[in-house]
Amino acid sequence: MIDQLVRYATQKGLHSEPGFATQTIRWCLSFSADGRYLGVVPLGDKVGRKFDVCPNLSQPELVRLNPGSQFLYESADCVVLYKVKPEDLQKKQEKHNFFIGLLEQASAAVPELKAVAQSLRDPQICNRICEDLERNKVKPTDKLTLQVGSNLLLEDSRWHDWWRRFRSSIGGNVGASQATGGARMVCFATGDSVVPEPTHPKIRGLADVGGQSSGSSLVGFDKDAFESYGLKQSANAAVSAESAAAYRAALEDLLQNNANRLAGTKVAYWYSHAVPSENDPLAYLLVEQMEEGQEAQARSALQRARNLLNYLHTGRTEAIELGHSYFYILTLSGAAGRVMVRDWAMGQFEDLATHVAEWFEHLRIVRYDGGGDALNPGLERLVTSLLPLRSSQQQYEDWIKPLSGVRTSLLHAAIEGTPLPFEVLGRILYHHNQFVLSGEWEKAVETRNRNLLNLLQARMALLKAYNIRNKGDKNMKSNLNKQHPSPAYHCGRLMAVYARLQEAALGNVGAGVVQRFYAAACATPALVLARLDRTARFHLNSIESKGLQNWYLDQLTEIYNAIPERLPRTLSLEDQSLFALGYYHQLAEMRSPAKSESSSDQSNQKTIEEE
């Protein structure tokens, strides 16, 4: 994994020299060439502007300097003592002086820094800057950098050589000899003989999945229990300073530009060869949630996967090269200052494209109203569909905690074509039954609640995929299959017809057939459906339209004829999934525009229009 990250940094041309790092900075202090303060300038958007080559001192180096600060950029409370608490003033003053001292030392390479340093030593000028920062609603922890005239100093290469000499003067790798006794070791990343980096750089970009905003350690040995054979610190997993900086640059680039959240983790991925966005199967597999107006893109995911497979099989040189390239997927989160590697997967691109196309085909399900296929759900939607509805007071991190294992299983099912875990079945049926019994299904249909309807369709898509992958059910279609051989499937269909029959006969009666009998019918259909059949006769007689009576009678007759023998007495959990699919498919069929028009010819029953 480390080796592939180092290769990625080289492939992308990322600046990975030790002592340098990428930084995103929100604000800039502008000065004239003679050091006169001009004002506060915002950089980039609300997040800030990315600078690829910034001077960077590691945490051990900062501790060694004590007090130390970064060069050319720092937090506002360090640069100008902005909103410093009285109890922190002495410490911040020392950092402030050190920051200015670095500017003065570097003025040998960048002369205009001397005038800027003199301005920052003036308390009156610092007070003016603090007032401007207050007006711009800058936070004390926001990073500031410096500009002289039109020259952003972080983009000025004149200080680079001075910075390398400065790091060397403070002993940039002084701990290495202490960790290994001066011995060279084999680098885990490259296989070269190196002096190992004693402490590895921290990785930023995981703050929203449990990591620290200042960064988290991927490789660290800060406890005796982590060390072996008398080796100290990172000598237990020897990596050169250059390789450590390279994997840090690669990870931070991936987390910023090529990673998606998945149930409390971040899934970063890349390819060994350049892949055009239209041929990237992971881009539409890992989409977190479709926004308003992206329905066409969501529905086209399956078609895009099919098109990609067709392209790979054209025999063209570039298609063959793409098919033989490799993909790499790294699932990460943060905890207690550490980077947690939740999963690592790699494989051939053509296999990935095949499995993703198969995944979307297995998930293809009719819309709840029968109006064509539902949106192709992204993996985040599928994983969170295994949970109960999230309450407004519930934090996302607390809500998704039970899914720590199953999210990885679903990811591997999508990219490797493996079966779905049995846990998926149990979770969906439990929460789906609660969803049905509570009346949320009917409410979602009536109010066109996009979130709840997408949740319903995602759960049904997973049940369909489970039966195809785990049970080899070749008869399971995206919509209603009247010839399906499973009695459990047709029992679900019967339940749907009985529910609609009651609604046609009596209207809204509050707790109807579904709320009272769905859970029992799903487990013991023979006992419950026989009772509902007797009740249905009274409901048929209550319908005034003879044509509508005959229509419902034809529906029931057709379904009973599809059940080869008697109604099953009990259903296993897997059979209950077929019951749920039969119920869903039958309702979708009855709500489809064609069926709605057919039944409305017999009565004034309100139909559900296609969205």
Coordinates of C-alpha atoms in Angstrom, one line a residue:
M1 CA 0.0 0.0 0.0
I2 CA 2.8 2.4 1.0
D3 CA 4.7 1.5 -2.2
Q4 CA 1.6 2.3 -4.4
L5 CA 1.1 5.6 -2.6
V6 CA 4.7 6.6 -3.3
R7 CA 4.2 5.6 -7.0
Y8 CA 1.1 7.7 -7.1
A9 CA 3.0 10.7 -5.8
T10 CA 5.6 10.2 -8.5
Q11 CA 3.0 9.6 -11.2
K12 CA 1.1 12.8 -10.3
G13 CA 4.2 14.9 -10.0
L14 CA 3.4 15.8 -6.4
H15 CA 6.0 17.8 -4.5
S16 CA 7.1 15.4 -1.8
E17 CA 10.4 16.7 -0.6
P18 CA 10.8 16.5 3.2
G19 CA 10.3 19.9 4.8
F20 CA 7.6 20.9 2.3
A21 CA 3.9 20.2 2.2
T22 CA 0.6 21.3 0.7
Q23 CA -1.4 23.8 2.7
T24 CA -4.8 25.4 2.3
I25 CA -4.8 29.0 3.5
R26 CA -7.8 31.3 3.8
W27 CA -6.4 34.8 4.5
C28 CA -3.4 36.9 3.4
L29 CA -1.8 40.0 4.9
S30 CA -0.9 42.5 2.2
F31 CA 2.1 44.8 2.5
S32 CA 3.9 47.3 0.2
A33 CA 7.5 46.8 -0.8
D34 CA 8.6 49.1 2.0
G35 CA 6.7 47.1 4.6
R36 CA 3.6 49.4 4.9
Y37 CA 0.5 47.3 5.9
L38 CA -2.2 47.5 3.2
G39 CA -5.0 45.2 4.4
V40 CA -6.5 41.7 4.8
V41 CA -7.1 39.8 1.5
P42 CA -9.3 36.7 1.4
L43 CA -7.9 33.8 -0.6
G44 CA -9.9 31.3 -2.7
D45 CA -13.4 30.3 -1.7
K46 CA -14.8 29.8 1.8
V47 CA -12.3 27.0 2.4
G48 CA -9.3 28.9 1.1
R49 CA -6.6 28.6 -1.5
K50 CA -4.4 25.6 -2.0
F51 CA -0.6 26.1 -2.1
D52 CA 1.3 23.1 -3.3
V53 CA 4.8 24.0 -2.0
C54 CA 4.8 25.4 1.5
P55 CA 7.6 25.2 4.1
N56 CA 6.6 22.7 6.8
L57 CA 8.1 21.8 10.1
S58 CA 7.0 18.4 11.5
Q59 CA 5.6 18.2 15.1
P60 CA 8.9 16.7 16.5
E61 CA 10.8 19.6 14.8
L62 CA 8.4 22.2 16.4
V63 CA 8.8 20.5 19.8
R64 CA 12.6 20.6 19.4
L65 CA 12.5 24.3 18.6
N66 CA 10.1 25.0 21.5
P67 CA 8.7 27.5 20.9
G68 CA 8.5 27.1 17.2
S69 CA 6.3 28.1 14.4
Q70 CA 5.8 27.6 10.7
F71 CA 7.5 29.9 8.2
L72 CA 5.5 32.3 5.9
Y73 CA 2.2 31.2 7.3
E74 CA 0.7 30.5 10.7
S75 CA -2.5 30.9 12.7
A76 CA -3.8 34.5 13.2
D77 CA -3.3 34.3 17.0
C78 CA 0.4 33.6 16.3
V79 CA 1.1 36.1 13.5
V80 CA -0.5 39.1 15.1
L81 CA -1.6 37.9 18.6
Y82 CA -5.2 38.0 17.4
K83 CA -7.8 37.3 20.2
V84 CA -5.2 35.6 22.5
K85 CA -6.5 34.6 25.9
P86 CA -4.6 36.1 28.8
E87 CA -3.5 32.8 30.1
D88 CA -2.0 31.9 26.7
L89 CA -0.4 35.2 26.0
Q90 CA 3.2 34.3 27.1
K91 CA 3.3 31.2 24.9
K92 CA 1.7 32.9 21.9
Q93 CA 4.1 35.9 22.3
E94 CA 7.1 33.5 22.1
K95 CA 5.7 31.9 18.9
H96 CA 4.9 35.3 17.5
N97 CA 8.6 36.4 18.1
F98 CA 9.9 33.2 16.6
F99 CA 7.7 33.6 13.5
I100 CA 9.0 37.2 13.0
G101 CA 12.6 35.9 13.6
L102 CA 12.2 33.4 10.8
L103 CA 11.2 36.3 8.4
E104 CA 14.2 38.3 9.5
Q105 CA 16.6 35.3 8.9
A106 CA 15.0 34.6 5.5
S107 CA 15.4 38.2 4.4
A108 CA 18.9 37.3 3.2
A109 CA 17.2 35.4 0.4
V110 CA 14.0 37.5 0.1
P111 CA 15.0 41.1 1.1
E112 CA 11.5 42.5 1.3
L113 CA 10.8 40.2 4.3
K114 CA 12.9 42.5 6.5
A115 CA 10.4 45.4 6.2
V116 CA 7.4 43.1 6.7
A117 CA 9.1 41.7 9.9
Q118 CA 9.6 45.2 11.2
S119 CA 5.9 46.0 10.7
L120 CA 4.8 42.9 12.5
R121 CA 6.9 43.8 15.5
D122 CA 5.0 47.1 15.8
P123 CA 2.1 46.7 18.3
Q124 CA 0.1 49.5 16.7
I125 CA 0.2 47.8 13.2
C126 CA -0.7 44.5 14.8
N127 CA -3.7 46.1 16.4
R128 CA -4.8 47.6 13.1
I129 CA -4.5 44.1 11.5
C130 CA -6.5 42.6 14.4
E131 CA -9.3 45.1 13.8
D132 CA -9.4 44.2 10.1
L133 CA -9.4 40.5 11.0
E134 CA -12.4 41.1 13.3
R135 CA -14.3 42.9 10.5
N136 CA -13.7 40.0 8.2
K137 CA -14.8 37.5 10.9
V138 CA -11.5 35.7 10.9
K139 CA -11.1 33.0 13.5
P140 CA -8.0 33.0 15.7
T141 CA -7.1 29.5 14.3
D142 CA -7.4 30.5 10.6
K143 CA -4.1 30.5 8.8
L144 CA -2.6 33.7 7.5
T145 CA 0.1 34.1 4.9
L146 CA 2.0 37.2 3.5
Q147 CA 1.9 39.2 0.3
V148 CA 4.3 41.9 -0.8
G149 CA 2.9 44.0 -3.6
S150 CA 1.4 41.4 -6.0
N151 CA 3.8 38.7 -4.9
L152 CA 2.4 35.9 -2.7
L153 CA 5.5 34.8 -0.9
L154 CA 4.5 31.2 -0.7
E155 CA 4.6 31.1 -4.5
D156 CA 8.1 32.7 -4.5
S157 CA 10.9 30.1 -5.0
R158 CA 13.7 32.3 -3.7
W159 CA 13.3 31.1 -0.1
H160 CA 13.4 27.4 -1.0
D161 CA 17.2 26.9 -0.7
W162 CA 17.3 29.0 2.5
W163 CA 14.6 26.8 4.0
R164 CA 16.5 23.6 3.2
R165 CA 19.6 25.0 5.0
F166 CA 17.5 26.1 7.9
R167 CA 16.0 22.6 8.4
S168 CA 19.4 21.1 8.1
S169 CA 20.7 23.5 10.8
I170 CA 18.1 22.4 13.3
G171 CA 18.8 18.7 12.7
G172 CA 15.9 17.8 10.3
N173 CA 16.6 14.0 10.8
V174 CA 18.5 14.0 14.0
G175 CA 16.2 11.4 15.6
A176 CA 17.0 8.8 12.9
S177 CA 20.5 7.9 14.3
Q178 CA 19.0 7.7 17.8
A179 CA 16.3 5.3 16.5
T180 CA 18.6 2.9 14.7
G181 CA 22.0 3.5 16.3
G182 CA 23.2 5.0 13.1
A183 CA 22.4 1.8 11.1
R184 CA 20.8 1.9 7.7
M185 CA 17.7 -0.2 7.1
V186 CA 15.7 -1.4 4.1
C187 CA 12.9 1.0 3.2
F188 CA 9.4 -0.6 3.4
A189 CA 8.3 1.5 0.4
T190 CA 11.2 1.3 -2.0
G191 CA 13.5 -1.5 -0.9
D192 CA 16.4 0.8 -0.8
S193 CA 19.0 1.1 2.0
V194 CA 18.1 4.2 3.9
V195 CA 18.4 6.0 7.2
P196 CA 14.7 5.7 8.5
E197 CA 12.7 8.7 9.3
P198 CA 12.2 8.6 13.1
T199 CA 8.7 10.0 13.1
H200 CA 6.4 10.1 10.1
P201 CA 4.4 13.1 9.0
K202 CA 0.8 13.4 9.9
I203 CA -2.0 13.1 7.4
R204 CA -4.6 15.8 7.0
G205 CA -8.0 15.4 5.4
L206 CA -9.8 13.1 7.8
A207 CA -11.2 15.6 10.3
D208 CA -14.8 14.8 9.1
V209 CA -14.4 11.1 9.8
G210 CA -12.8 11.1 13.2
G211 CA -9.3 12.5 12.4
Q212 CA -7.7 15.5 14.0
S213 CA -7.7 18.8 12.0
S214 CA -3.9 19.1 12.6
G215 CA -3.4 15.7 11.1
S216 CA -3.3 12.0 12.2
S217 CA -0.5 9.5 12.1
L218 CA -0.6 6.6 9.6
V219 CA 2.7 5.1 10.9
G220 CA 3.6 5.6 14.6
F221 CA 5.2 3.8 17.5
D222 CA 4.5 6.0 20.5
K223 CA 4.1 3.1 23.0
D224 CA 6.5 0.4 24.1
A225 CA 4.0 -2.3 23.1
F226 CA 4.3 -1.2 19.5
E227 CA 8.1 -1.7 19.4
S228 CA 10.1 -4.9 18.7
Y229 CA 13.7 -6.2 18.7
G230 CA 14.9 -3.1 20.6
L231 CA 14.1 -0.8 17.7
K232 CA 12.8 2.7 18.6
Q233 CA 10.0 4.7 17.0
S234 CA 9.5 4.2 13.3
A235 CA 12.6 2.1 12.9
N236 CA 10.1 -0.7 13.5
A237 CA 8.8 0.1 10.0
A238 CA 11.7 1.8 8.3
V239 CA 10.7 4.4 5.6
S240 CA 13.0 7.1 4.3
A241 CA 12.2 10.7 4.8
E242 CA 11.6 11.1 1.1
S243 CA 9.2 8.1 1.0
A244 CA 7.3 9.3 4.1
A245 CA 6.9 12.8 2.5
A246 CA 5.7 11.1 -0.7
Y247 CA 3.0 8.9 0.8
R248 CA 1.8 11.9 2.9
A249 CA 1.6 14.0 -0.3
A250 CA -0.2 11.2 -2.1
L251 CA -2.8 10.6 0.7
E252 CA -3.6 14.3 1.2
D253 CA -4.0 14.7 -2.5
L254 CA -6.3 11.7 -2.8
L255 CA -8.4 12.8 0.3
Q256 CA -8.9 16.2 -1.1
N257 CA -9.5 15.3 -4.8
N258 CA -10.5 11.7 -5.1
A259 CA -12.3 10.4 -2.0
N260 CA -15.9 9.9 -1.1
R261 CA -17.5 9.5 2.4
L262 CA -18.9 6.0 3.1
A263 CA -20.7 5.5 6.5
G264 CA -18.1 7.3 8.6
T265 CA -15.0 6.5 6.5
K266 CA -13.4 8.0 3.4
V267 CA -12.8 5.8 0.4
A268 CA -9.9 7.1 -1.7
Y269 CA -9.1 5.5 -5.0
W270 CA -6.8 5.8 -8.0
Y271 CA -5.7 4.0 -11.1
S272 CA -2.3 2.9 -12.4
H273 CA -3.1 4.7 -15.7
A274 CA -5.1 7.8 -16.4
V275 CA -8.8 7.1 -16.7
P276 CA -11.2 9.6 -18.3
S277 CA -14.0 10.7 -16.0
E278 CA -16.7 9.1 -18.3
N279 CA -14.9 5.8 -18.0
D280 CA -14.5 5.9 -14.2
P281 CA -16.7 3.2 -12.7
L282 CA -15.9 4.1 -9.1
A283 CA -17.1 7.7 -9.6
Y284 CA -20.7 6.6 -10.0
L285 CA -20.4 3.7 -7.6
L286 CA -19.2 5.8 -4.7
V287 CA -21.4 8.8 -5.2
E288 CA -22.7 9.8 -1.8
Q289 CA -26.1 11.2 -2.6
M290 CA -27.7 12.5 -5.8
E291 CA -28.6 16.2 -5.6
E292 CA -31.6 17.9 -7.1
G293 CA -31.4 17.7 -10.9
Q294 CA -29.0 14.8 -11.0
E295 CA -31.6 12.1 -11.7
A296 CA -30.5 11.6 -15.3
Q297 CA -26.9 11.0 -14.1
A298 CA -28.1 8.5 -11.5
R299 CA -30.3 6.6 -14.0
S300 CA -27.4 6.5 -16.5
A301 CA -25.0 4.7 -14.1
L302 CA -25.9 1.3 -15.3
Q303 CA -25.8 2.4 -19.0
R304 CA -22.4 4.1 -18.4
A305 CA -21.1 0.8 -16.9
R306 CA -22.4 -1.1 -19.9
N307 CA -20.9 1.4 -22.3
L308 CA -17.5 1.0 -20.5
L309 CA -17.6 -2.7 -20.9
N310 CA -18.4 -2.5 -24.5
Y311 CA -15.5 0.0 -25.0
L312 CA -13.1 -2.4 -23.2
H313 CA -14.1 -5.2 -25.6
T314 CA -13.6 -3.2 -28.8
G315 CA -10.0 -4.4 -29.2
R316 CA -8.6 -0.9 -29.6
T317 CA -5.1 -0.4 -28.3
E318 CA -6.1 2.2 -25.7
A319 CA -9.0 0.1 -24.6
I320 CA -6.8 -3.0 -24.1
E321 CA -4.3 -0.9 -22.1
L322 CA -7.1 0.5 -19.9
G323 CA -8.5 -2.9 -19.3
H324 CA -5.1 -4.2 -18.2
S325 CA -4.4 -1.3 -15.8
Y326 CA -5.0 -1.6 -12.1
F327 CA -7.3 0.1 -9.5
Y328 CA -6.4 0.8 -5.9
I329 CA -9.0 1.5 -3.1
L330 CA -8.1 2.6 0.4
T331 CA -10.7 3.0 3.1
L332 CA -9.7 5.3 6.0
S333 CA -11.0 6.9 9.1
G334 CA -9.4 8.6 12.1
A335 CA -9.4 7.7 15.8
A336 CA -7.3 9.0 18.7
G337 CA -4.9 10.8 16.5
R338 CA -4.3 7.8 14.3
V339 CA -5.2 7.0 10.7
M340 CA -7.2 3.8 10.7
V341 CA -6.9 1.7 7.6
R342 CA -10.3 0.1 7.4
D343 CA -9.7 -1.7 4.1
W344 CA -7.3 -2.0 1.1
A345 CA -8.2 -3.5 -2.2
M346 CA -6.6 -3.6 -5.6
G347 CA -7.2 -5.4 -8.9
Q348 CA -7.5 -5.2 -12.7
F349 CA -9.5 -2.5 -14.2
E350 CA -11.5 -4.8 -16.6
D351 CA -12.6 -6.9 -13.6
L352 CA -13.7 -3.8 -11.8
A353 CA -15.7 -2.6 -14.7
T354 CA -17.4 -6.0 -15.1
H355 CA -18.3 -6.3 -11.5
V356 CA -19.6 -2.7 -11.2
A357 CA -21.8 -3.2 -14.3
E358 CA -23.1 -6.5 -12.8
W359 CA -23.7 -4.7 -9.4
F360 CA -25.9 -2.0 -11.0
E361 CA -27.8 -4.7 -13.0
H362 CA -28.5 -6.7 -9.9
L363 CA -29.7 -3.5 -8.1
R364 CA -32.0 -2.4 -10.9
I365 CA -35.5 -2.1 -9.4
V366 CA -38.7 -0.6 -10.7
R367 CA -39.9 2.7 -9.1
Y368 CA -42.4 2.6 -6.3
D369 CA -45.1 3.9 -8.7
G370 CA -44.2 1.7 -11.7
G371 CA -42.9 4.6 -13.7
G372 CA -39.7 3.0 -15.1
D373 CA -36.6 2.1 -13.2
A374 CA -35.6 3.8 -9.9
L375 CA -32.5 5.9 -9.5
N376 CA -29.3 3.9 -9.3
P377 CA -28.4 4.2 -5.6
G378 CA -24.8 5.1 -4.6
L379 CA -23.0 2.9 -2.0
E380 CA -23.6 5.5 0.8
R381 CA -27.4 5.3 0.2
L382 CA -27.3 1.5 0.2
V383 CA -25.2 1.2 3.3
T384 CA -27.3 3.6 5.4
S385 CA -30.5 1.9 4.2
L386 CA -29.6 -0.8 6.6
L387 CA -30.3 1.6 9.5
P388 CA -33.5 2.9 11.0
L389 CA -34.5 6.4 10.1
R390 CA -32.2 9.0 11.6
S391 CA -33.8 11.3 14.1
S392 CA -33.2 15.0 13.9
Q393 CA -31.3 15.0 17.2
Q394 CA -29.0 12.1 16.3
Q395 CA -25.5 12.8 15.2
Y396 CA -24.4 11.2 11.9
E397 CA -21.4 9.6 13.6
D398 CA -23.6 7.9 16.2
W399 CA -26.1 6.8 13.7
I400 CA -23.7 4.9 11.5
K401 CA -21.7 3.2 14.2
P402 CA -23.4 -0.2 13.9
L403 CA -22.2 -0.5 10.2
S404 CA -18.5 -0.8 10.8
G405 CA -18.2 -4.2 9.3
V406 CA -21.0 -4.4 6.7
R407 CA -19.9 -1.3 4.8
T408 CA -16.7 -3.0 3.7
S409 CA -18.6 -6.2 2.7
L410 CA -20.9 -4.2 0.5
L411 CA -17.9 -2.4 -1.1
H412 CA -16.3 -5.7 -1.9
A413 CA -19.5 -7.1 -3.2
A414 CA -19.7 -4.2 -5.7
I415 CA -16.0 -4.3 -6.9
E416 CA -15.4 -8.1 -6.7
G417 CA -18.8 -9.6 -7.4
T418 CA -18.9 -11.4 -4.0
P419 CA -22.2 -12.4 -2.3
L420 CA -23.9 -10.0 0.1
P421 CA -23.5 -10.8 3.9
F422 CA -26.5 -12.4 5.6
E423 CA -26.5 -9.4 8.0
V424 CA -27.9 -7.3 5.1
L425 CA -31.0 -9.4 4.9
G426 CA -31.7 -9.3 8.7
R427 CA -31.2 -5.6 9.0
I428 CA -33.3 -4.7 6.0
L429 CA -36.3 -6.9 6.9
Y430 CA -36.3 -5.7 10.5
H431 CA -36.3 -2.0 9.6
H432 CA -38.5 -2.4 6.5
N433 CA -41.2 -4.1 8.5
Q434 CA -41.1 -1.2 10.9
F435 CA -41.3 1.2 8.0
V436 CA -44.4 -0.6 6.6
L437 CA -46.2 -1.1 9.9
S438 CA -45.8 2.6 10.9
G439 CA -47.5 3.7 7.8
E440 CA -44.4 5.6 6.6
W441 CA -44.7 3.9 3.2
E442 CA -48.1 5.3 2.5
K443 CA -47.2 8.7 3.8
A444 CA -44.1 8.9 1.6
V445 CA -46.2 8.1 -1.4
E446 CA -48.8 10.6 -0.6
T447 CA -46.4 13.4 0.1
R448 CA -43.8 12.4 -2.6
N449 CA -41.1 12.4 0.1
R450 CA -38.0 11.9 -2.0
N451 CA -35.7 10.8 0.8
L452 CA -38.1 8.1 2.1
L453 CA -39.0 6.8 -1.3
N454 CA -35.3 6.5 -2.3
L455 CA -34.7 4.7 1.0
L456 CA -37.5 2.3 0.2
Q457 CA -36.2 1.7 -3.3
A458 CA -32.6 1.2 -2.1
R459 CA -33.8 -1.5 0.4
M460 CA -35.7 -3.3 -2.3
A461 CA -32.8 -3.1 -4.6
L462 CA -30.5 -4.8 -2.0
L463 CA -33.1 -7.5 -1.4
K464 CA -33.2 -8.2 -5.1
A465 CA -29.4 -8.3 -5.4
Y466 CA -29.2 -10.6 -2.4
N467 CA -31.6 -13.2 -4.0
I468 CA -29.7 -13.0 -7.3
R469 CA -26.2 -13.3 -5.9
N470 CA -26.7 -15.5 -2.8
K471 CA -29.6 -17.7 -4.0
G472 CA -28.9 -17.7 -7.7
D473 CA -32.5 -16.5 -8.4
K474 CA -32.6 -16.1 -12.2
N475 CA -36.3 -15.4 -12.1
M476 CA -36.0 -12.2 -10.0
K477 CA -36.6 -9.2 -12.3
S478 CA -36.5 -5.5 -11.7
N479 CA -40.3 -5.4 -11.9
L480 CA -43.2 -7.8 -11.4
N481 CA -42.7 -11.4 -12.6
K482 CA -46.0 -13.2 -12.6
Q483 CA -44.2 -16.5 -13.4
H484 CA -41.8 -16.4 -10.4
P485 CA -41.7 -19.9 -8.9
S486 CA -41.6 -18.9 -5.2
P487 CA -44.8 -19.1 -3.3
A488 CA -43.4 -16.5 -0.8
Y489 CA -43.1 -14.0 -3.6
H490 CA -46.8 -14.5 -4.6
C491 CA -47.9 -14.3 -0.9
G492 CA -46.4 -10.8 -0.9
R493 CA -48.4 -10.0 -4.0
L494 CA -51.6 -11.2 -2.4
M495 CA -50.9 -9.0 0.6
A496 CA -50.6 -6.0 -1.7
V497 CA -53.9 -6.7 -3.5
Y498 CA -55.7 -7.2 -0.2
A499 CA -54.5 -3.9 1.0
R500 CA -55.6 -2.0 -2.2
L501 CA -58.9 -3.9 -2.2
Q502 CA -59.7 -2.7 1.3
E503 CA -58.7 0.9 0.4
A504 CA -61.0 0.7 -2.7
A505 CA -63.9 -0.6 -0.6
L506 CA -63.6 1.4 2.6
G507 CA -61.2 4.3 1.9
N508 CA -58.8 5.4 4.6
V509 CA -59.6 3.4 7.7
G510 CA -56.5 4.3 9.8
A511 CA -54.9 1.1 10.9
G512 CA -55.8 -1.1 7.8
V513 CA -54.8 -4.5 6.6
V514 CA -51.1 -3.6 6.2
Q515 CA -50.6 -2.1 9.6
R516 CA -52.5 -4.9 11.3
F517 CA -51.4 -8.0 9.4
Y518 CA -48.2 -7.3 7.3
A519 CA -45.7 -8.6 9.9
A520 CA -47.6 -11.7 10.7
A521 CA -48.3 -12.5 7.0
C522 CA -44.6 -12.1 6.2
A523 CA -43.8 -14.9 8.8
T524 CA -46.9 -17.1 8.7
P525 CA -48.7 -16.5 5.4
A526 CA -51.1 -19.5 5.5
L527 CA -52.7 -18.4 8.8
V528 CA -53.0 -14.7 8.0
L529 CA -53.8 -14.7 4.2
A530 CA -56.6 -17.3 4.7
R531 CA -58.2 -14.9 7.1
L532 CA -57.7 -11.9 4.7
D533 CA -59.2 -13.9 1.9
R534 CA -62.5 -14.3 3.9
T535 CA -62.5 -10.6 4.7
A536 CA -61.8 -9.8 1.0
R537 CA -65.2 -11.2 0.0
F538 CA -66.9 -8.6 2.1
H539 CA -64.7 -5.9 0.6
L540 CA -65.6 -7.0 -2.9
N541 CA -69.3 -6.7 -2.1
S542 CA -68.7 -3.2 -0.8
I543 CA -67.4 -1.9 -4.1
E544 CA -70.2 -0.4 -6.2
S545 CA -68.6 -0.8 -9.5
K546 CA -69.1 -4.3 -10.9
G547 CA -66.2 -3.8 -13.3
L548 CA -63.8 -2.9 -10.4
Q549 CA -65.0 -6.0 -8.5
N550 CA -64.2 -8.2 -11.4
W551 CA -60.8 -6.5 -11.8
Y552 CA -59.8 -7.3 -8.2
L553 CA -61.2 -10.8 -8.5
D554 CA -59.1 -11.4 -11.6
Q555 CA -56.0 -10.2 -9.8
L556 CA -56.5 -12.5 -6.8
T557 CA -57.3 -15.5 -9.1
E558 CA -54.2 -15.0 -11.2
I559 CA -52.0 -14.8 -8.1
Y560 CA -53.5 -17.9 -6.4
N561 CA -53.1 -19.8 -9.6
A562 CA -49.4 -18.9 -9.6
I563 CA -49.0 -20.7 -6.2
P564 CA -48.3 -24.4 -7.1
E565 CA -49.8 -25.9 -3.9
R566 CA -51.1 -24.6 -0.7
L567 CA -50.0 -21.4 1.0
P568 CA -46.8 -21.9 3.0
R569 CA -47.2 -22.1 6.8
T570 CA -44.0 -20.3 7.7
L571 CA -41.3 -18.4 5.8
S572 CA -37.6 -18.3 6.5
L573 CA -35.8 -15.0 6.5
E574 CA -34.7 -15.4 2.9
D575 CA -38.3 -16.3 1.9
Q576 CA -39.5 -13.2 3.8
S577 CA -37.3 -11.1 1.5
L578 CA -39.2 -12.6 -1.5
F579 CA -42.4 -11.7 0.3
A580 CA -41.3 -8.1 0.6
L581 CA -40.3 -8.0 -3.0
G582 CA -43.5 -9.5 -4.2
Y583 CA -45.4 -6.9 -2.1
Y584 CA -43.3 -4.1 -3.5
H585 CA -43.5 -5.3 -7.2
Q586 CA -47.3 -5.8 -7.0
L587 CA -47.9 -2.3 -5.6
A588 CA -45.6 -0.8 -8.2
E589 CA -47.5 -2.7 -10.9
M590 CA -50.9 -1.5 -9.6
R591 CA -49.6 2.1 -9.4
S592 CA -48.1 2.2 -12.8
P593 CA -49.7 4.6 -15.3
A594 CA -51.1 1.8 -17.4
K595 CA -52.7 -0.1 -14.5
S596 CA -54.0 3.1 -12.9
E597 CA -55.7 4.1 -16.1
S598 CA -57.2 0.5 -16.4
S599 CA -58.6 0.6 -12.9
S600 CA -59.8 4.2 -13.1
D601 CA -62.0 3.1 -16.1
Q602 CA -63.9 1.1 -13.5
S603 CA -64.2 3.7 -10.7
N604 CA -63.3 7.2 -9.6
Q605 CA -60.5 5.8 -7.5
K606 CA -57.6 8.3 -7.1
T607 CA -54.5 7.3 -8.9
I608 CA -50.9 8.0 -8.2
E609 CA -49.3 10.0 -10.9
E610 CA -45.7 9.5 -12.1
E611 CA -43.4 12.1 -10.5

